[in-house]
Coordinates of C-alpha atoms and ligand atoms in Angstrom, one line a residue:
M30 CA -23.9 43.9 -59.9
N31 CA -24.0 43.3 -56.0
P32 CA -23.1 39.5 -55.6
L33 CA -24.0 39.4 -51.9
Y34 CA -27.3 41.2 -52.2
D35 CA -28.2 39.3 -55.4
T36 CA -27.3 36.0 -54.3
L37 CA -28.7 35.9 -50.8
F38 CA -31.6 38.3 -51.0
G39 CA -32.3 39.4 -54.8
R40 CA -32.8 36.2 -56.2
H41 CA -35.9 35.8 -53.8
A42 CA -37.6 38.9 -55.2
G43 CA -41.4 38.4 -55.2
R44 CA -41.4 35.1 -53.8
T45 CA -44.3 34.6 -51.5
A46 CA -42.9 31.6 -50.0
P47 CA -42.2 31.8 -46.2
F48 CA -38.7 33.1 -45.2
L49 CA -39.4 33.4 -41.5
H50 CA -41.7 31.6 -39.0
L51 CA -42.1 33.8 -36.2
P52 CA -42.7 33.6 -32.6
D53 CA -46.2 34.9 -32.7
G54 CA -47.2 32.2 -35.1
T55 CA -47.1 34.0 -38.3
A56 CA -45.0 33.5 -41.4
L57 CA -43.1 36.2 -43.2
S58 CA -42.8 35.8 -46.8
Y59 CA -39.6 36.4 -48.7
A60 CA -41.1 39.3 -50.4
D61 CA -42.5 41.1 -47.3
F62 CA -39.0 40.7 -45.8
L63 CA -37.4 42.3 -48.9
A64 CA -39.8 45.1 -49.0
Q65 CA -38.7 46.0 -45.5
A66 CA -35.3 45.7 -46.3
A67 CA -35.6 48.1 -49.2
R68 CA -37.4 50.6 -47.2
F69 CA -34.4 50.4 -44.5
A70 CA -32.1 50.8 -47.3
H71 CA -33.7 54.0 -48.3
V72 CA -33.4 55.3 -44.7
L73 CA -29.7 54.5 -45.0
A74 CA -29.5 56.4 -48.4
S75 CA -31.5 59.5 -46.9
E76 CA -28.8 59.5 -44.1
G77 CA -26.1 59.7 -46.7
I78 CA -24.5 56.4 -45.9
A79 CA -22.0 55.8 -48.7
P80 CA -20.9 52.3 -50.1
G81 CA -18.1 51.3 -47.7
E82 CA -19.3 53.1 -44.5
R83 CA -20.0 51.2 -41.5
V84 CA -23.1 50.9 -39.8
A85 CA -22.9 49.6 -36.1
V86 CA -25.9 47.6 -35.0
Q87 CA -26.6 46.5 -31.4
V88 CA -30.3 45.7 -31.2
E89 CA -32.3 42.6 -30.1
K90 CA -33.0 39.5 -32.5
S91 CA -35.9 40.1 -34.5
W92 CA -36.8 39.8 -38.3
H93 CA -36.3 43.5 -38.5
A94 CA -32.8 43.3 -37.4
L95 CA -32.2 40.8 -40.4
A96 CA -33.6 43.1 -42.6
L97 CA -31.3 45.9 -41.7
Y98 CA -28.6 43.2 -42.7
A99 CA -30.0 42.8 -46.0
A100 CA -30.7 46.7 -46.2
C101 CA -26.8 47.2 -45.5
A102 CA -26.2 44.6 -48.3
R103 CA -28.6 46.4 -50.8
A104 CA -27.1 49.9 -50.0
G105 CA -23.5 48.8 -50.1
A106 CA -22.8 49.7 -46.4
I107 CA -20.6 47.6 -44.2
F108 CA -22.6 45.9 -41.4
L109 CA -21.1 45.7 -37.9
P110 CA -23.1 43.6 -35.7
L111 CA -22.6 44.0 -31.9
N112 CA -23.4 41.5 -28.8
T113 CA -26.5 42.9 -27.2
A114 CA -24.6 42.1 -24.0
Y115 CA -21.9 44.8 -24.7
T116 CA -21.8 47.8 -22.1
V117 CA -21.5 51.4 -23.3
D118 CA -17.8 51.2 -22.6
E119 CA -17.5 48.2 -24.8
L120 CA -19.5 49.8 -27.6
T121 CA -17.5 53.0 -27.4
Y122 CA -14.4 51.2 -28.5
F123 CA -16.1 49.5 -31.7
I124 CA -18.0 52.5 -32.7
E125 CA -15.0 54.8 -32.4
D126 CA -12.6 52.4 -34.0
S127 CA -14.7 51.6 -36.9
G128 CA -15.7 55.0 -37.6
A129 CA -19.2 54.2 -38.1
R130 CA -21.3 56.7 -39.8
M131 CA -24.4 55.2 -38.1
V132 CA -25.4 53.5 -35.0
V133 CA -28.8 51.7 -34.7
C134 CA -29.7 50.6 -31.2
D135 CA -32.7 49.5 -29.1
P136 CA -34.8 52.3 -28.1
G137 CA -33.8 51.6 -24.4
G138 CA -30.0 52.2 -25.4
A139 CA -30.2 55.3 -27.2
A140 CA -29.8 57.9 -24.3
G141 CA -26.6 55.9 -23.3
L142 CA -25.3 56.2 -26.6
R143 CA -26.3 59.8 -27.7
P144 CA -23.3 61.7 -26.2
L145 CA -21.0 59.3 -28.1
T146 CA -22.6 59.6 -31.6
D147 CA -22.9 63.4 -31.1
R148 CA -19.4 63.7 -30.4
L149 CA -18.3 61.6 -33.3
G150 CA -20.9 63.0 -35.6
A151 CA -22.6 59.7 -36.3
A152 CA -26.3 59.3 -37.1
L153 CA -28.3 57.3 -34.1
L154 CA -31.4 55.6 -35.1
T155 CA -33.4 53.0 -33.0
L156 CA -35.0 49.7 -33.6
G157 CA -37.1 47.7 -31.3
A158 CA -37.7 43.9 -31.5
D159 CA -41.2 44.6 -32.2
G160 CA -40.4 46.6 -35.2
G161 CA -40.7 50.0 -33.4
G162 CA -38.2 52.9 -33.1
A163 CA -37.0 55.7 -35.1
L164 CA -35.6 53.5 -38.1
A165 CA -38.8 52.0 -38.6
E166 CA -40.8 55.0 -38.5
R167 CA -38.7 56.7 -41.1
A168 CA -39.1 53.7 -43.1
T169 CA -42.8 53.8 -43.1
G170 CA -43.7 55.3 -46.3
M171 CA -40.6 54.4 -48.2
A172 CA -40.9 52.7 -51.4
P173 CA -40.7 48.7 -51.2
D174 CA -37.9 48.6 -53.7
F175 CA -34.6 50.1 -53.9
A176 CA -31.8 50.5 -56.5
T177 CA -29.4 48.2 -55.5
V178 CA -25.8 49.7 -55.0
P179 CA -23.2 47.9 -57.4
R180 CA -20.6 46.2 -55.4
G181 CA -17.9 43.6 -56.3
A182 CA -17.0 40.2 -54.4
D183 CA -13.9 41.9 -53.1
D184 CA -15.6 44.9 -51.6
L185 CA -16.0 44.7 -47.9
A186 CA -19.4 43.5 -46.6
A187 CA -19.0 43.4 -42.7
F188 CA -16.7 44.1 -39.7
L189 CA -17.1 41.6 -37.0
Y190 CA -15.1 42.4 -33.7
T191 CA -13.0 39.5 -32.1
S192 CA -11.1 40.2 -28.8
G193 CA -7.5 39.8 -28.9
T194 CA -4.6 38.6 -26.8
T195 CA -3.5 42.2 -26.2
G196 CA -7.3 43.0 -24.6
R197 CA -7.8 45.3 -27.7
S198 CA -10.4 44.0 -30.0
K199 CA -9.7 43.7 -33.8
G200 CA -12.1 44.4 -36.4
A201 CA -12.1 41.6 -38.9
M202 CA -13.0 42.7 -42.5
L203 CA -15.0 40.3 -44.2
T204 CA -15.8 40.7 -47.9
Q205 CA -18.8 39.7 -50.0
G206 CA -16.6 37.1 -51.6
N207 CA -15.8 35.6 -48.1
L208 CA -19.2 35.4 -47.0
L209 CA -20.6 34.1 -50.2
S210 CA -18.1 31.6 -51.0
N211 CA -18.4 30.0 -47.7
A212 CA -22.4 29.9 -47.6
E213 CA -22.6 28.6 -50.9
T214 CA -20.1 25.9 -50.0
L215 CA -21.8 25.0 -46.8
A216 CA -25.4 24.7 -48.4
G217 CA -24.1 22.3 -50.9
Y218 CA -22.2 20.2 -48.3
W219 CA -24.8 20.1 -46.0
R220 CA -27.5 19.5 -48.7
F221 CA -29.7 22.4 -47.8
S222 CA -32.5 23.0 -50.1
E223 CA -35.8 25.0 -50.4
D224 CA -37.5 22.5 -48.2
D225 CA -35.5 22.8 -45.2
V226 CA -36.9 24.6 -42.1
L227 CA -34.0 25.6 -39.8
L228 CA -34.5 26.0 -36.2
H229 CA -32.6 29.3 -35.3
A230 CA -32.0 30.2 -31.8
L231 CA -28.4 31.7 -32.0
P232 CA -27.6 35.3 -31.6
I233 CA -27.6 37.0 -35.0
F234 CA -24.6 39.1 -34.0
H235 CA -21.9 36.5 -34.9
T236 CA -20.9 34.4 -37.5
H237 CA -22.6 31.2 -36.4
G238 CA -26.0 32.7 -36.3
L239 CA -25.6 35.2 -39.2
F240 CA -23.4 33.8 -41.8
V241 CA -23.7 30.2 -41.2
A242 CA -27.1 29.6 -40.4
T243 CA -28.8 32.5 -42.2
N244 CA -26.8 32.6 -45.2
V245 CA -26.8 29.0 -45.7
T246 CA -30.8 29.1 -45.5
L247 CA -30.8 32.2 -48.0
V248 CA -28.8 30.3 -50.6
A249 CA -30.7 27.4 -50.7
G250 CA -34.1 29.5 -50.4
G251 CA -35.4 27.7 -47.3
S252 CA -37.0 29.0 -44.2
M253 CA -36.4 29.4 -40.5
I254 CA -38.1 28.9 -37.3
F255 CA -36.7 32.2 -35.8
E256 CA -36.5 32.0 -32.1
P257 CA -35.5 35.3 -30.1
K258 CA -33.2 32.9 -28.0
F259 CA -32.6 29.6 -26.8
D260 CA -35.3 28.7 -24.5
L261 CA -35.7 24.7 -23.9
D262 CA -39.5 24.7 -23.9
A263 CA -39.7 26.9 -27.0
M264 CA -37.0 24.4 -28.7
I265 CA -38.8 21.2 -27.7
G266 CA -42.0 22.9 -28.9
A267 CA -40.8 23.9 -32.5
M268 CA -38.5 20.9 -33.0
P269 CA -41.2 18.9 -34.9
R270 CA -41.8 21.6 -37.4
A271 CA -38.1 21.7 -38.3
T272 CA -35.6 19.8 -40.5
A273 CA -32.2 21.1 -39.3
M274 CA -30.7 22.7 -36.3
M275 CA -27.3 24.3 -35.9
G276 CA -26.1 25.3 -32.2
V277 CA -23.3 25.6 -29.9
P278 CA -22.6 22.5 -27.7
T279 CA -24.6 24.2 -24.9
F280 CA -27.7 24.0 -26.9
Y281 CA -27.1 20.2 -27.2
T282 CA -26.1 19.6 -23.6
R283 CA -29.4 21.3 -22.5
L284 CA -31.5 19.6 -24.8
L285 CA -30.4 16.3 -23.5
S286 CA -31.2 17.5 -19.9
D287 CA -34.8 17.2 -20.9
D288 CA -36.4 13.9 -21.3
R289 CA -39.0 15.3 -23.7
F290 CA -36.1 15.4 -26.1
D291 CA -36.0 12.1 -27.7
A292 CA -36.2 10.1 -31.0
A293 CA -39.8 10.9 -31.5
L294 CA -39.4 14.5 -31.1
T295 CA -36.7 14.6 -33.7
R296 CA -38.0 12.1 -36.3
H297 CA -38.3 14.8 -39.0
M298 CA -35.0 16.1 -38.5
R299 CA -32.3 15.6 -41.1
L300 CA -29.4 17.6 -39.6
F301 CA -28.1 18.7 -36.3
V302 CA -24.7 20.8 -36.5
S303 CA -22.5 21.9 -33.7
G304 CA -19.6 24.4 -33.8
S305 CA -18.0 27.5 -32.0
A306 CA -16.7 25.4 -29.2
P307 CA -15.4 21.8 -28.7
L308 CA -18.4 19.1 -28.8
L309 CA -17.7 16.6 -26.2
A310 CA -17.5 12.9 -27.7
E311 CA -19.5 11.9 -24.8
T312 CA -22.1 14.3 -25.7
H313 CA -22.2 13.2 -29.5
A314 CA -22.5 9.7 -27.9
R315 CA -25.4 10.5 -25.7
F316 CA -27.1 12.2 -28.7
E317 CA -27.1 9.5 -30.8
E318 CA -28.1 7.0 -28.3
R319 CA -31.1 9.3 -27.3
T320 CA -32.2 10.2 -30.9
G321 CA -30.4 8.2 -33.4
H322 CA -28.9 11.3 -35.1
R323 CA -25.1 11.9 -35.1
I324 CA -24.3 15.7 -34.7
L325 CA -22.3 17.0 -37.6
E326 CA -19.5 18.9 -35.9
R327 CA -17.6 21.9 -38.0
Y328 CA -14.9 24.4 -37.0
G329 CA -14.5 27.9 -38.1
M330 CA -13.7 31.3 -36.9
T331 CA -14.7 35.0 -37.2
E332 CA -11.8 35.6 -39.6
T333 CA -12.6 32.6 -41.8
N334 CA -16.2 31.7 -41.5
M335 CA -16.2 27.7 -41.8
N336 CA -12.9 25.8 -42.5
T337 CA -13.7 22.1 -42.0
S338 CA -16.7 20.0 -41.5
N339 CA -17.5 16.5 -40.9
P340 CA -19.1 14.7 -43.9
Y341 CA -23.0 14.8 -44.4
D342 CA -22.6 11.3 -45.6
G343 CA -19.8 9.1 -44.4
E344 CA -18.5 9.1 -40.8
R345 CA -19.2 12.0 -38.6
R346 CA -16.3 11.3 -36.3
P347 CA -16.8 12.3 -32.5
G348 CA -14.1 14.8 -31.2
A349 CA -12.9 15.7 -34.8
V350 CA -14.1 18.5 -36.8
G351 CA -13.9 16.7 -40.0
F352 CA -12.2 17.7 -43.3
P353 CA -11.0 21.1 -44.9
L354 CA -14.0 22.4 -46.7
P355 CA -13.9 22.3 -50.6
G356 CA -11.8 25.2 -51.8
V357 CA -10.1 25.5 -48.2
D358 CA -6.3 24.6 -47.6
L359 CA -5.3 23.5 -44.3
R360 CA -2.0 22.8 -43.0
I361 CA -0.4 22.0 -39.6
T362 CA 2.8 23.9 -38.9
D363 CA 5.5 24.2 -36.2
P364 CA 4.5 27.2 -34.1
A365 CA 8.0 28.0 -33.7
T366 CA 9.5 27.8 -37.3
G367 CA 6.1 27.8 -39.5
E368 CA 7.2 24.9 -41.2
A369 CA 4.6 22.3 -42.3
L370 CA 4.5 19.0 -40.1
P371 CA 3.9 15.8 -41.3
Q372 CA 0.7 14.1 -41.1
G373 CA -0.3 12.9 -37.4
E374 CA 1.8 15.5 -35.7
V375 CA 0.2 18.1 -33.4
G376 CA 1.0 21.9 -34.6
Q377 CA -0.7 25.0 -35.5
I378 CA -3.8 25.0 -37.7
E379 CA -3.3 27.4 -40.8
V380 CA -6.0 27.9 -43.6
R381 CA -6.2 29.4 -46.7
G382 CA -9.0 29.9 -49.1
P383 CA -11.8 32.3 -50.5
N384 CA -13.5 32.4 -46.9
V385 CA -10.2 33.9 -45.5
F386 CA -10.9 37.6 -44.5
K387 CA -9.0 40.9 -45.7
G388 CA -7.5 41.6 -42.5
Y389 CA -8.0 43.7 -39.5
W390 CA -9.3 47.1 -39.8
N391 CA -6.6 49.8 -39.2
M392 CA -4.1 47.1 -37.6
P393 CA -1.9 46.1 -40.3
E394 CA 0.8 44.9 -37.9
K395 CA -1.7 42.6 -36.3
T396 CA -2.8 41.6 -39.7
A397 CA 0.8 40.8 -40.8
E398 CA 1.4 38.7 -37.8
E399 CA -1.6 36.2 -38.4
L400 CA -2.1 36.4 -42.1
R401 CA 1.0 35.2 -44.0
A402 CA 2.0 36.6 -47.4
D403 CA 1.0 33.3 -49.0
G404 CA -2.4 33.8 -48.0
F405 CA -2.5 31.3 -45.0
F406 CA -4.0 32.3 -41.7
I407 CA -2.8 31.4 -38.7
T408 CA -5.9 30.3 -36.6
G409 CA -4.1 30.0 -33.0
D410 CA -5.8 26.8 -32.7
L411 CA -3.5 23.7 -32.0
G412 CA -4.5 20.5 -34.0
R413 CA -3.6 17.3 -36.1
V414 CA -4.8 15.5 -39.1
D415 CA -5.4 11.8 -38.5
A416 CA -4.7 9.0 -40.8
D417 CA -7.8 9.4 -42.4
G418 CA -7.6 13.2 -42.9
Y419 CA -10.1 14.1 -40.3
V420 CA -8.9 17.4 -38.5
H421 CA -8.8 17.3 -34.6
I422 CA -8.5 20.5 -32.3
V423 CA -6.4 19.6 -29.6
G424 CA -5.7 22.9 -27.8
R425 CA -5.1 26.7 -28.4
N426 CA -1.9 28.3 -28.8
K427 CA -4.1 31.5 -27.7
D428 CA -5.1 32.5 -24.5
L429 CA -8.8 32.3 -25.2
I430 CA -11.8 31.1 -23.1
I431 CA -15.0 29.8 -24.8
S432 CA -17.9 30.2 -22.7
G433 CA -21.3 28.9 -24.2
G434 CA -20.0 29.6 -27.6
Y435 CA -18.9 33.3 -26.8
N436 CA -15.0 34.2 -26.9
I437 CA -13.4 35.8 -24.0
Y438 CA -9.7 36.9 -23.8
P439 CA -8.5 36.9 -20.4
K440 CA -6.2 40.0 -20.9
E441 CA -9.2 42.3 -21.2
I442 CA -10.3 41.1 -18.0
E443 CA -6.8 41.0 -16.3
L444 CA -6.4 44.6 -17.2
L445 CA -9.4 45.9 -15.5
L446 CA -8.8 43.3 -12.4
D447 CA -5.2 44.8 -12.2
E448 CA -6.7 48.6 -11.8
A449 CA -9.1 47.5 -8.9
P450 CA -8.2 48.9 -5.6
G451 CA -6.2 46.6 -3.3
V452 CA -4.9 44.3 -6.4
L453 CA -1.4 43.8 -6.9
E454 CA -1.6 41.4 -9.9
S455 CA -4.3 39.1 -11.6
A456 CA -4.9 36.1 -13.8
V457 CA -8.0 34.7 -15.6
V458 CA -8.5 31.4 -16.8
G459 CA -11.1 29.4 -18.2
V460 CA -12.2 26.3 -16.0
P461 CA -14.6 23.7 -17.0
H462 CA -18.4 24.4 -16.4
P463 CA -21.3 22.0 -16.9
D464 CA -23.4 24.3 -18.8
F465 CA -21.3 26.8 -20.7
G466 CA -18.3 24.2 -21.3
E467 CA -15.7 26.5 -19.9
T468 CA -16.2 29.5 -17.6
V469 CA -14.3 32.6 -16.4
L470 CA -12.3 32.6 -13.2
G471 CA -10.4 35.4 -11.9
L472 CA -7.5 35.0 -9.5
I473 CA -6.1 38.1 -7.8
V474 CA -3.2 38.7 -5.5
P475 CA -3.8 41.6 -3.1
E476 CA -1.0 44.4 -2.5
A477 CA 1.0 43.9 0.7
G478 CA -1.3 44.4 3.7
A479 CA -4.4 45.1 1.6
A480 CA -7.6 42.7 1.9
P481 CA -9.7 43.7 -1.1
D482 CA -13.4 43.3 -1.1
L483 CA -13.8 40.6 -3.7
D484 CA -17.5 41.3 -4.3
A485 CA -16.9 45.0 -4.8
I486 CA -14.3 44.1 -7.3
L487 CA -16.8 42.2 -9.3
D488 CA -19.4 44.9 -8.9
G489 CA -17.0 47.4 -10.4
L490 CA -16.8 45.3 -13.5
R491 CA -20.2 45.3 -14.4
G492 CA -20.2 48.7 -16.1
S493 CA -17.2 48.0 -18.1
L494 CA -17.6 44.2 -19.2
A495 CA -20.6 42.5 -20.8
R496 CA -22.3 40.1 -18.2
F497 CA -20.4 36.8 -20.2
K498 CA -17.1 38.0 -19.6
Q499 CA -17.5 38.7 -16.1
P500 CA -15.6 36.1 -13.7
R501 CA -18.1 33.6 -12.3
R502 CA -15.8 33.6 -9.3
L503 CA -13.0 35.6 -7.7
I504 CA -10.3 34.2 -5.6
A505 CA -7.5 35.8 -3.8
L506 CA -3.9 34.0 -3.6
D507 CA -0.8 34.9 -2.0
A508 CA 1.0 34.6 -5.2
L509 CA 0.5 33.3 -8.8
P510 CA 2.5 30.4 -9.8
R511 CA 5.3 31.4 -12.3
N512 CA 7.7 29.4 -14.3
T513 CA 11.3 30.2 -14.0
M514 CA 11.1 33.0 -16.8
G515 CA 8.6 34.7 -14.5
K516 CA 5.6 33.8 -16.7
V517 CA 2.3 33.0 -14.9
Q518 CA 1.5 29.2 -15.1
K519 CA -2.2 29.3 -16.4
N520 CA -2.0 25.6 -17.1
A521 CA -1.1 25.1 -13.2
L522 CA -4.3 27.4 -12.4
R523 CA -6.5 25.4 -14.7
E524 CA -5.5 22.4 -13.2
R525 CA -5.9 23.3 -9.8
Y526 CA -9.3 24.8 -10.3
R527 CA -10.8 22.4 -12.8
D528 CA -13.4 20.9 -10.3
L529 CA -14.6 24.2 -8.9
F530 CA -17.8 24.3 -11.0
A531 CA -18.3 20.5 -11.3
D532 CA -21.6 19.3 -11.3
Ligands
MCA612 C1 -25.5 34.2 -21.1 N1 -24.7 34.3 -20.1 C2 -23.6 33.7 -20.2 C3 -23.5 33.1 -21.5 N2 -24.8 33.6 -22.0 N3 -22.4 33.6 -19.3 C4 -21.4 33.0 -19.8 N4 -21.5 32.6 -21.1 C5 -22.6 32.6 -22.0 N5 -22.4 32.1 -23.3 C6 -25.1 34.9 -18.9 C7 -26.5 35.6 -18.6 O1 -26.1 37.1 -19.0 C8 -26.9 35.2 -17.3 O2 -26.6 36.1 -16.5 C9 -26.5 33.9 -17.1 O3 -25.4 33.6 -18.1 C10 -27.5 32.8 -17.4 O4 -28.3 33.1 -18.6 P1 -29.0 31.9 -19.3 O5 -30.5 32.7 -19.6 O6 -28.7 30.8 -18.7 O7 -28.2 32.2 -20.8 P2 -29.1 32.1 -21.9 O8 -29.7 33.4 -22.6 O9 -29.8 31.0 -22.1 O10 -27.6 32.1 -22.8 C11 -26.9 30.9 -23.1 C12 -26.6 30.6 -24.4 C13 -26.1 31.6 -25.4 C14 -27.9 29.9 -25.2 C15 -25.5 29.6 -24.6 O11 -25.0 32.3 -24.6 C16 -25.9 31.6 -26.8 O12 -26.7 31.5 -27.5 N6 -24.6 31.5 -27.2 C17 -24.3 31.1 -28.3 C18 -23.2 32.0 -28.9 C19 -22.9 32.1 -30.2 O13 -23.5 32.2 -31.1 N7 -21.3 31.9 -30.5 C20 -21.0 31.9 -31.9 C21 -20.0 32.8 -32.1 P3 -26.9 36.3 -14.9 O14 -25.7 35.6 -14.1 O15 -26.7 37.8 -14.9 O16 -28.1 35.7 -14.9 S1 -19.3 32.7 -33.8 C22 -18.1 31.5 -33.6 O17 -17.5 31.1 -32.3 C23 -17.4 31.1 -34.6 C24 -17.2 31.6 -35.9 C25 -17.9 29.5 -35.0 O18 -17.2 28.5 -35.3 O19 -19.2 29.7 -35.0
AMP613 P1 -14.4 33.3 -32.9 O1 -13.3 34.0 -32.6 O2 -15.8 33.5 -32.1 O3 -14.5 33.1 -34.2 O4 -14.0 31.8 -32.2 C1 -13.4 30.9 -33.1 C2 -12.6 29.9 -32.3 O5 -13.8 29.1 -31.8 C3 -11.6 29.0 -33.1 O6 -10.5 29.6 -33.2 C4 -11.8 27.8 -32.3 O7 -10.9 28.0 -31.1 C5 -12.9 27.7 -31.5 N1 -14.0 26.8 -32.2 C6 -14.9 27.1 -33.3 N2 -15.5 25.6 -33.7 C7 -14.8 24.9 -32.8 C8 -15.0 23.2 -32.8 N3 -15.8 22.7 -33.4 N4 -14.3 22.7 -31.9 C9 -13.3 23.7 -31.0 N5 -13.3 24.7 -31.2 C10 -14.1 25.6 -32.1

């Protein structure tokens, strides 16, 4: 028994129906996909990867990368996907912290990681988007079937690192049951079937693209048009062949920016889902006006997968994230006391259910701070439940920036800025951005008498921080605004610079 493998993958054994429609115009059947996954599982086994060991993966999006996910599930390994934008500095932390026994990277990245994997005694294999690399070479000639390693619903299936308020990322431990329960619930809630063709342009190293889009398709037995990334022309070209799409709000604003995107192009679509960041009610309205479709917005987190969703039938309310999903309990509490608040009041959102993770890897104190003894997880989001039961997210109790659907914690950037030559202190805030929703603004206070070179400071961040985390602009100030307690008033900074990137 291995519920994750059996339910997502094993049930499709031998199916010749297409699973993926690839960019070169060919279709890959479930059977061919599973055969390659089995070969990869043999390579994992031959490297001595035991059940519960971590396999860290930083590779370009491709069907081979997805087959590696299936291989990890089948071999009982814990899959640890990593953003392709991460630098070697960032990767070093994730690989070391997780104790990964194997690292799989793009062929071009191997030289940079070799010293690290040698030091840690981890295996290093490569996998290119074209299916080349050492992993694929080793897989050639392996049997296209594999004896599935038995696992239970409570066993860990994946680690996803999420950055934190202290600047130290935390490895969220997700069980087979977490992933499966959510995928099954969503497939039912959103009416996915074998007939669905999902237009997939999200990255597959985060919850949205991997555990929502991919797992839901697998549960339903449908297929995906598998785009390497969001490219406007490719999306418009593929749209008539799709029945559904999932995206971050930037997908929707970019589609709306193109006149070719209209009702005729989306005639065959039955569902557009948005999440990972707030969808403006105005985008929702413009989308309906243009296409006749009402975007279905849902709300989730790395630690919990999806928590709420607007209804499939019934009103998809703009600006709201819908109702708690079946099996998910949601309550709004007073951040100071933890007491539940009456309906309609704003407080912190807490959730409980089979979707809620096991905790943070090797961080029992952090886990205890956010996961209550009664099973409720404190999301750090602020919200309210309206009179009809719809959940609204009204803000965040955590110092988080969401840029194009990627989460960025200011602390990580502030720690680096503070160390830059001539910098006394710094603050990083998110400000509105027409394309990414929010973007990163860095503010520094120079040391007395110093005049730091701002471009040089930004250049200095390149080796340490993924591009999407680097400030889009750096501004020097005489002082940071502080309240009477001495705390930096980030709200004042956000307010002062809210129009910096306006259209
Ligand atoms: C790329 N860049 C970004 C971002 N993406 N900068 C800030 N924020 C970003 N999100 C950088 C590039 O490195 C490049 O840098 C420049 O911006 C322009 O790149 P562009 O070609 O326009 O970007 P793109 O490749 O088109 O990517 C934009 C994107 C992409 C399509 C919005 O970021 C994306 O697919 N985002 C989805 C993220 C996601 O899946 N989130 C789900 C997390 P330079 O200046 O050097 O040119 S899961 C989650 O949040 C929870 C669980 C949930 O509820 O789903
Ligand atoms: P992550 O840490 O990448 O899993 O991102 C989770 C966070 O994204 C949540 O805590 C929310 O702050 C935000 N988020 C996800 N979906 C939505 C949504 N539909 N509306 C507003 N915020 C969202």
